[in-house]
PDB file of N, CA and C in Angstrom:
ATOM      1  N   UNK A   1     133.388 185.104  77.324  1.00 78.00           N
ATOM      2  CA  UNK A   1     132.960 184.111  76.362  1.00 78.00           C
ATOM      3  C   UNK A   1     133.589 184.446  75.011  1.00 78.00           C
ATOM      4  N   UNK A   2     133.993 183.414  74.328  1.00 91.00           N
ATOM      5  CA  UNK A   2     134.663 183.560  73.049  1.00 91.00           C
ATOM      6  C   UNK A   2     133.824 182.957  71.932  1.00 91.00           C
ATOM      7  N   UNK A   3     134.081 183.381  70.708  1.00 96.00           N
ATOM      8  CA  UNK A   3     133.492 182.737  69.540  1.00 96.00           C
ATOM      9  C   UNK A   3     134.296 181.457  69.314  1.00 96.00           C
ATOM     10  N   UNK A   4     133.619 180.317  69.355  1.00 96.00           N
ATOM     11  CA  UNK A   4     134.277 179.016  69.237  1.00 96.00           C
ATOM     12  C   UNK A   4     134.053 178.467  67.831  1.00 96.00           C
ATOM     13  N   UNK A   5     135.143 178.067  67.170  1.00 97.00           N
ATOM     14  CA  UNK A   5     135.073 177.481  65.830  1.00 97.00           C
ATOM     15  C   UNK A   5     135.127 175.965  65.964  1.00 97.00           C
ATOM     16  N   UNK A   6     134.047 175.292  65.549  1.00 96.00           N
ATOM     17  CA  UNK A   6     133.967 173.838  65.617  1.00 96.00           C
ATOM     18  C   UNK A   6     134.688 173.204  64.434  1.00 96.00           C
ATOM     19  N   UNK A   7     134.941 171.916  64.511  1.00 94.00           N
ATOM     20  CA  UNK A   7     135.672 171.199  63.474  1.00 94.00           C
ATOM     21  C   UNK A   7     135.029 171.278  62.099  1.00 94.00           C
ATOM     22  N   UNK A   8     133.716 171.381  62.041  1.00 96.00           N
ATOM     23  CA  UNK A   8     133.035 171.454  60.745  1.00 96.00           C
ATOM     24  C   UNK A   8     132.913 172.882  60.217  1.00 96.00           C
ATOM     25  N   UNK A   9     133.502 173.845  60.923  1.00 96.00           N
ATOM     26  CA  UNK A   9     133.465 175.240  60.493  1.00 96.00           C
ATOM     27  C   UNK A   9     132.367 176.064  61.125  1.00 96.00           C
ATOM     28  N   UNK A  10     131.412 175.403  61.770  1.00 97.00           N
ATOM     29  CA  UNK A  10     130.339 176.131  62.451  1.00 97.00           C
ATOM     30  C   UNK A  10     130.929 176.951  63.589  1.00 97.00           C
ATOM     31  N   UNK A  11     130.393 178.134  63.797  1.00 97.00           N
ATOM     32  CA  UNK A  11     130.835 178.998  64.892  1.00 97.00           C
ATOM     33  C   UNK A  11     129.787 178.996  65.993  1.00 97.00           C
ATOM     34  N   UNK A  12     130.240 178.959  67.222  1.00 96.00           N
ATOM     35  CA  UNK A  12     129.359 179.159  68.371  1.00 96.00           C
ATOM     36  C   UNK A  12     129.629 180.568  68.877  1.00 96.00           C
ATOM     37  N   UNK A  13     128.624 181.426  68.693  1.00 96.00           N
ATOM     38  CA  UNK A  13     128.760 182.842  69.015  1.00 96.00           C
ATOM     39  C   UNK A  13     128.010 183.129  70.315  1.00 96.00           C
ATOM     40  N   UNK A  14     128.693 183.733  71.310  1.00 93.00           N
ATOM     41  CA  UNK A  14     128.011 184.027  72.567  1.00 93.00           C
ATOM     42  C   UNK A  14     126.959 185.115  72.392  1.00 93.00           C
ATOM     43  N   UNK A  15     125.879 184.969  73.122  1.00 93.00           N
ATOM     44  CA  UNK A  15     124.817 185.969  73.104  1.00 93.00           C
ATOM     45  C   UNK A  15     124.188 186.018  74.489  1.00 93.00           C
ATOM     46  N   UNK A  16     123.566 187.127  74.805  1.00 92.00           N
ATOM     47  CA  UNK A  16     122.877 187.290  76.087  1.00 92.00           C
ATOM     48  C   UNK A  16     121.419 187.611  75.821  1.00 92.00           C
ATOM     49  N   UNK A  17     120.566 187.092  76.669  1.00 88.00           N
ATOM     50  CA  UNK A  17     119.142 187.390  76.606  1.00 88.00           C
ATOM     51  C   UNK A  17     118.824 188.303  77.784  1.00 88.00           C
ATOM     52  N   UNK A  18     118.220 189.447  77.487  1.00 89.00           N
ATOM     53  CA  UNK A  18     117.894 190.411  78.534  1.00 89.00           C
ATOM     54  C   UNK A  18     116.418 190.775  78.475  1.00 89.00           C
ATOM     55  N   UNK A  19     115.924 191.310  79.581  1.00 92.00           N
ATOM     56  CA  UNK A  19     114.558 191.809  79.621  1.00 92.00           C
ATOM     57  C   UNK A  19     114.530 193.184  78.968  1.00 92.00           C
ATOM     58  N   UNK A  20     113.340 193.715  78.753  1.00 92.00           N
ATOM     59  CA  UNK A  20     113.206 195.031  78.129  1.00 92.00           C
ATOM     60  C   UNK A  20     113.902 196.130  78.929  1.00 92.00           C
ATOM     61  N   UNK A  21     113.992 195.949  80.254  1.00 93.00           N
ATOM     62  CA  UNK A  21     114.654 196.969  81.068  1.00 93.00           C
ATOM     63  C   UNK A  21     116.143 196.677  81.293  1.00 93.00           C
ATOM     64  N   UNK A  22     116.679 195.694  80.555  1.00 89.00           N
ATOM     65  CA  UNK A  22     118.117 195.460  80.580  1.00 89.00           C
ATOM     66  C   UNK A  22     118.619 194.423  81.557  1.00 89.00           C
ATOM     67  N   UNK A  23     117.742 193.794  82.333  1.00 93.00           N
ATOM     68  CA  UNK A  23     118.205 192.761  83.271  1.00 93.00           C
ATOM     69  C   UNK A  23     118.572 191.489  82.516  1.00 93.00           C
ATOM     70  N   UNK A  24     119.667 190.884  82.935  1.00 90.00           N
ATOM     71  CA  UNK A  24     120.169 189.686  82.292  1.00 90.00           C
ATOM     72  C   UNK A  24     119.299 188.484  82.657  1.00 90.00           C
ATOM     73  N   UNK A  25     118.863 187.765  81.641  1.00 92.00           N
ATOM     74  CA  UNK A  25     118.124 186.522  81.862  1.00 92.00           C
ATOM     75  C   UNK A  25     119.090 185.344  81.780  1.00 92.00           C
ATOM     76  N   UNK A  26     119.981 185.361  80.799  1.00 94.00           N
ATOM     77  CA  UNK A  26     120.948 184.283  80.673  1.00 94.00           C
ATOM     78  C   UNK A  26     121.881 184.488  79.499  1.00 94.00           C
ATOM     79  N   UNK A  27     122.943 183.678  79.494  1.00 91.00           N
ATOM     80  CA  UNK A  27     123.923 183.682  78.416  1.00 91.00           C
ATOM     81  C   UNK A  27     123.837 182.349  77.694  1.00 91.00           C
ATOM     82  N   UNK A  28     124.097 182.363  76.409  1.00 92.00           N
ATOM     83  CA  UNK A  28     124.050 181.143  75.610  1.00 92.00           C
ATOM     84  C   UNK A  28     124.941 181.319  74.387  1.00 92.00           C
ATOM     85  N   UNK A  29     125.040 180.265  73.606  1.00 93.00           N
ATOM     86  CA  UNK A  29     125.740 180.317  72.325  1.00 93.00           C
ATOM     87  C   UNK A  29     124.735 180.093  71.210  1.00 93.00           C
ATOM     88  N   UNK A  30     124.897 180.824  70.108  1.00 94.00           N
ATOM     89  CA  UNK A  30     124.107 180.651  68.894  1.00 94.00           C
ATOM     90  C   UNK A  30     125.053 180.094  67.842  1.00 94.00           C
ATOM     91  N   UNK A  31     124.629 179.054  67.128  1.00 96.00           N
ATOM     92  CA  UNK A  31     125.484 178.486  66.085  1.00 96.00           C
ATOM     93  C   UNK A  31     125.258 179.206  64.765  1.00 96.00           C
ATOM     94  N   UNK A  32     126.375 179.576  64.126  1.00 97.00           N
ATOM     95  CA  UNK A  32     126.353 180.268  62.838  1.00 97.00           C
ATOM     96  C   UNK A  32     127.165 179.414  61.866  1.00 97.00           C
ATOM     97  N   UNK A  33     126.516 178.957  60.803  1.00 97.00           N
ATOM     98  CA  UNK A  33     127.164 178.076  59.825  1.00 97.00           C
ATOM     99  C   UNK A  33     127.820 178.897  58.712  1.00 97.00           C
ATOM    100  N   UNK A  34     128.815 178.299  58.053  1.00 97.00           N
ATOM    101  CA  UNK A  34     129.433 178.991  56.912  1.00 97.00           C
ATOM    102  C   UNK A  34     128.359 179.407  55.899  1.00 97.00           C
ATOM    103  N   UNK A  35     128.504 180.618  55.387  1.00 96.00           N
ATOM    104  CA  UNK A  35     127.558 181.140  54.413  1.00 96.00           C
ATOM    105  C   UNK A  35     126.431 181.962  55.017  1.00 96.00           C
ATOM    106  N   UNK A  36     126.234 181.857  56.326  1.00 96.00           N
ATOM    107  CA  UNK A  36     125.187 182.644  56.972  1.00 96.00           C
ATOM    108  C   UNK A  36     125.671 184.081  57.164  1.00 96.00           C
ATOM    109  N   UNK A  37     124.695 185.014  57.297  1.00 93.00           N
ATOM    110  CA  UNK A  37     125.085 186.413  57.525  1.00 93.00           C
ATOM    111  C   UNK A  37     125.980 186.532  58.766  1.00 93.00           C
ATOM    112  N   UNK A  38     126.948 187.388  58.711  1.00 93.00           N
ATOM    113  CA  UNK A  38     127.899 187.680  59.791  1.00 93.00           C
ATOM    114  C   UNK A  38     128.924 186.582  60.051  1.00 93.00           C
ATOM    115  N   UNK A  39     128.867 185.489  59.276  1.00 97.00           N
ATOM    116  CA  UNK A  39     129.833 184.411  59.503  1.00 97.00           C
ATOM    117  C   UNK A  39     131.264 184.916  59.375  1.00 97.00           C
ATOM    118  N   UNK A  40     131.568 185.608  58.301  1.00 96.00           N
ATOM    119  CA  UNK A  40     132.942 186.074  58.068  1.00 96.00           C
ATOM    120  C   UNK A  40     133.403 187.039  59.150  1.00 96.00           C
ATOM    121  N   UNK A  41     132.492 187.863  59.635  1.00 95.00           N
ATOM    122  CA  UNK A  41     132.844 188.817  60.701  1.00 95.00           C
ATOM    123  C   UNK A  41     133.242 188.075  61.971  1.00 95.00           C
ATOM    124  N   UNK A  42     132.472 187.034  62.341  1.00 96.00           N
ATOM    125  CA  UNK A  42     132.767 186.281  63.559  1.00 96.00           C
ATOM    126  C   UNK A  42     133.967 185.356  63.391  1.00 96.00           C
ATOM    127  N   UNK A  43     134.175 184.854  62.187  1.00 96.00           N
ATOM    128  CA  UNK A  43     135.279 183.928  61.935  1.00 96.00           C
ATOM    129  C   UNK A  43     136.625 184.554  62.282  1.00 96.00           C
ATOM    130  N   UNK A  44     136.785 185.823  61.978  1.00 94.00           N
ATOM    131  CA  UNK A  44     138.061 186.504  62.216  1.00 94.00           C
ATOM    132  C   UNK A  44     138.481 186.498  63.679  1.00 94.00           C
ATOM    133  N   UNK A  45     137.522 186.465  64.598  1.00 93.00           N
ATOM    134  CA  UNK A  45     137.884 186.498  66.018  1.00 93.00           C
ATOM    135  C   UNK A  45     137.619 185.179  66.744  1.00 93.00           C
ATOM    136  N   UNK A  46     137.387 184.111  65.977  1.00 96.00           N
ATOM    137  CA  UNK A  46     137.073 182.820  66.592  1.00 96.00           C
ATOM    138  C   UNK A  46     138.334 182.089  67.038  1.00 96.00           C
ATOM    139  N   UNK A  47     138.149 181.182  67.988  1.00 96.00           N
ATOM    140  CA  UNK A  47     139.211 180.284  68.437  1.00 96.00           C
ATOM    141  C   UNK A  47     138.675 178.861  68.339  1.00 96.00           C
ATOM    142  N   UNK A  48     139.582 177.900  68.258  1.00 96.00           N
ATOM    143  CA  UNK A  48     139.164 176.497  68.173  1.00 96.00           C
ATOM    144  C   UNK A  48     138.732 175.997  69.553  1.00 96.00           C
ATOM    145  N   UNK A  49     138.069 174.844  69.553  1.00 93.00           N
ATOM    146  CA  UNK A  49     137.686 174.235  70.833  1.00 93.00           C
ATOM    147  C   UNK A  49     138.924 173.911  71.668  1.00 93.00           C
ATOM    148  N   UNK A  50     139.997 173.512  70.997  1.00 95.00           N
ATOM    149  CA  UNK A  50     141.235 173.181  71.708  1.00 95.00           C
ATOM    150  C   UNK A  50     141.841 174.428  72.349  1.00 95.00           C
ATOM    151  N   UNK A  51     141.825 175.553  71.621  1.00 95.00           N
ATOM    152  CA  UNK A  51     142.341 176.808  72.195  1.00 95.00           C
ATOM    153  C   UNK A  51     141.491 177.243  73.390  1.00 95.00           C
ATOM    154  N   UNK A  52     140.189 177.059  73.291  1.00 92.00           N
ATOM    155  CA  UNK A  52     139.303 177.397  74.405  1.00 92.00           C
ATOM    156  C   UNK A  52     139.622 176.527  75.621  1.00 92.00           C
ATOM    157  N   UNK A  53     139.802 175.233  75.416  1.00 92.00           N
ATOM    158  CA  UNK A  53     140.129 174.321  76.517  1.00 92.00           C
ATOM    159  C   UNK A  53     141.459 174.701  77.168  1.00 92.00           C
ATOM    160  N   UNK A  54     142.449 175.073  76.355  1.00 93.00           N
ATOM    161  CA  UNK A  54     143.755 175.483  76.888  1.00 93.00           C
ATOM    162  C   UNK A  54     143.634 176.749  77.726  1.00 93.00           C
ATOM    163  N   UNK A  55     142.844 177.712  77.268  1.00 89.00           N
ATOM    164  CA  UNK A  55     142.641 178.943  78.047  1.00 89.00           C
ATOM    165  C   UNK A  55     141.979 178.634  79.379  1.00 89.00           C
ATOM    166  N   UNK A  56     140.977 177.769  79.352  1.00 87.00           N
ATOM    167  CA  UNK A  56     140.287 177.400  80.596  1.00 87.00           C
ATOM    168  C   UNK A  56     141.239 176.708  81.562  1.00 87.00           C
ATOM    169  N   UNK A  57     142.094 175.829  81.031  1.00 88.00           N
ATOM    170  CA  UNK A  57     143.069 175.128  81.875  1.00 88.00           C
ATOM    171  C   UNK A  57     144.007 176.129  82.536  1.00 88.00           C
ATOM    172  N   UNK A  58     144.513 177.094  81.761  1.00 85.00           N
ATOM    173  CA  UNK A  58     145.430 178.101  82.321  1.00 85.00           C
ATOM    174  C   UNK A  58     144.733 178.954  83.382  1.00 85.00           C
ATOM    175  N   UNK A  59     143.461 179.306  83.144  1.00 82.00           N
ATOM    176  CA  UNK A  59     142.731 180.091  84.141  1.00 82.00           C
ATOM    177  C   UNK A  59     142.601 179.314  85.446  1.00 82.00           C
ATOM    178  N   UNK A  60     142.253 178.015  85.340  1.00 81.00           N
ATOM    179  CA  UNK A  60     142.107 177.203  86.559  1.00 81.00           C
ATOM    180  C   UNK A  60     143.422 177.126  87.311  1.00 81.00           C
ATOM    181  N   UNK A  61     144.527 176.945  86.602  1.00 82.00           N
ATOM    182  CA  UNK A  61     145.832 176.891  87.246  1.00 82.00           C
ATOM    183  C   UNK A  61     146.151 178.212  87.928  1.00 82.00           C
ATOM    184  N   UNK A  62     145.821 179.311  87.293  1.00 74.00           N
ATOM    185  CA  UNK A  62     146.082 180.623  87.866  1.00 74.00           C
ATOM    186  C   UNK A  62     145.190 180.943  89.053  1.00 74.00           C
ATOM    187  N   UNK A  63     144.062 180.252  89.150  1.00 78.00           N
ATOM    188  CA  UNK A  63     143.146 180.489  90.260  1.00 78.00           C
ATOM    189  C   UNK A  63     143.681 179.982  91.593  1.00 78.00           C
ATOM    190  N   UNK A  64     144.599 179.009  91.570  1.00 79.00           N
ATOM    191  CA  UNK A  64     145.112 178.430  92.809  1.00 79.00           C
ATOM    192  C   UNK A  64     145.756 179.489  93.699  1.00 79.00           C
ATOM    193  N   UNK A  65     146.618 180.324  93.137  1.00 80.00           N
ATOM    194  CA  UNK A  65     147.294 181.351  93.926  1.00 80.00           C
ATOM    195  C   UNK A  65     146.284 182.370  94.457  1.00 80.00           C
ATOM    196  N   UNK A  66     145.324 182.746  93.643  1.00 81.00           N
ATOM    197  CA  UNK A  66     144.307 183.692  94.078  1.00 81.00           C
ATOM    198  C   UNK A  66     143.469 183.106  95.213  1.00 81.00           C
ATOM    199  N   UNK A  67     143.101 181.843  95.093  1.00 82.00           N
ATOM    200  CA  UNK A  67     142.310 181.188  96.139  1.00 82.00           C
ATOM    201  C   UNK A  67     143.090 181.132  97.448  1.00 82.00           C
ATOM    202  N   UNK A  68     144.376 180.816  97.387  1.00 84.00           N
ATOM    203  CA  UNK A  68     145.200 180.754  98.600  1.00 84.00           C
ATOM    204  C   UNK A  68     145.307 182.125  99.260  1.00 84.00           C
ATOM    205  N   UNK A  69     145.457 183.165  98.451  1.00 86.00           N
ATOM    206  CA  UNK A  69     145.520 184.525  98.994  1.00 86.00           C
ATOM    207  C   UNK A  69     144.204 184.899  99.652  1.00 86.00           C
ATOM    208  N   UNK A  70     143.091 184.526  99.045  1.00 85.00           N
ATOM    209  CA  UNK A  70     141.785 184.813  99.633  1.00 85.00           C
ATOM    210  C   UNK A  70     141.599 184.061 100.940  1.00 85.00           C
ATOM    211  N   UNK A  71     141.968 182.784 100.978  1.00 88.00           N
ATOM    212  CA  UNK A  71     141.811 182.000 102.205  1.00 88.00           C
ATOM    213  C   UNK A  71     142.680 182.561 103.336  1.00 88.00           C
ATOM    214  N   UNK A  72     143.884 183.019 103.008  1.00 89.00           N
ATOM    215  CA  UNK A  72     144.747 183.631 104.018  1.00 89.00           C
ATOM    216  C   UNK A  72     144.118 184.919 104.538  1.00 89.00           C
ATOM    217  N   UNK A  73     143.593 185.738 103.636  1.00 90.00           N
ATOM    218  CA  UNK A  73     142.912 186.962 104.027  1.00 90.00           C
ATOM    219  C   UNK A  73     141.708 186.644 104.914  1.00 90.00           C
ATOM    220  N   UNK A  74     140.926 185.684 104.515  1.00 88.00           N
ATOM    221  CA  UNK A  74     139.739 185.307 105.273  1.00 88.00           C
ATOM    222  C   UNK A  74     140.113 184.817 106.676  1.00 88.00           C
ATOM    223  N   UNK A  75     141.198 184.029 106.777  1.00 90.00           N
ATOM    224  CA  UNK A  75     141.646 183.523 108.070  1.00 90.00           C
ATOM    225  C   UNK A  75     142.059 184.681 108.981  1.00 90.00           C
ATOM    226  N   UNK A  76     142.657 185.725 108.413  1.00 90.00           N
ATOM    227  CA  UNK A  76     143.049 186.886 109.208  1.00 90.00           C
ATOM    228  C   UNK A  76     141.846 187.641 109.737  1.00 90.00           C
ATOM    229  N   UNK A  77     140.728 187.578 109.030  1.00 87.00           N
ATOM    230  CA  UNK A  77     139.534 188.303 109.419  1.00 87.00           C
ATOM    231  C   UNK A  77     138.776 187.629 110.554  1.00 87.00           C
ATOM    232  N   UNK A  78     138.942 186.329 110.714  1.00 71.00           N
ATOM    233  CA  UNK A  78     138.208 185.577 111.744  1.00 71.00           C
ATOM    234  C   UNK A  78     138.770 185.721 113.117  1.00 71.00           C
TER     235      UNK A  78
END
């Protein structure tokens, strides 16, 4: 998950919610507006929504070869 910078400057910062013993309950994004604490720290590593979409597209394209290799492996096991 990446820090996403929205068009209005708001940042969507990934966060995880865990139980007291460390088990993961879920992942979410928290919005941090300009001027809020830690905004400048998160801004330095943020990407735009368009950059996030491009990364996701490239990952999906790269998954095709991996999926084919897995299916071939699985077919050999049967």
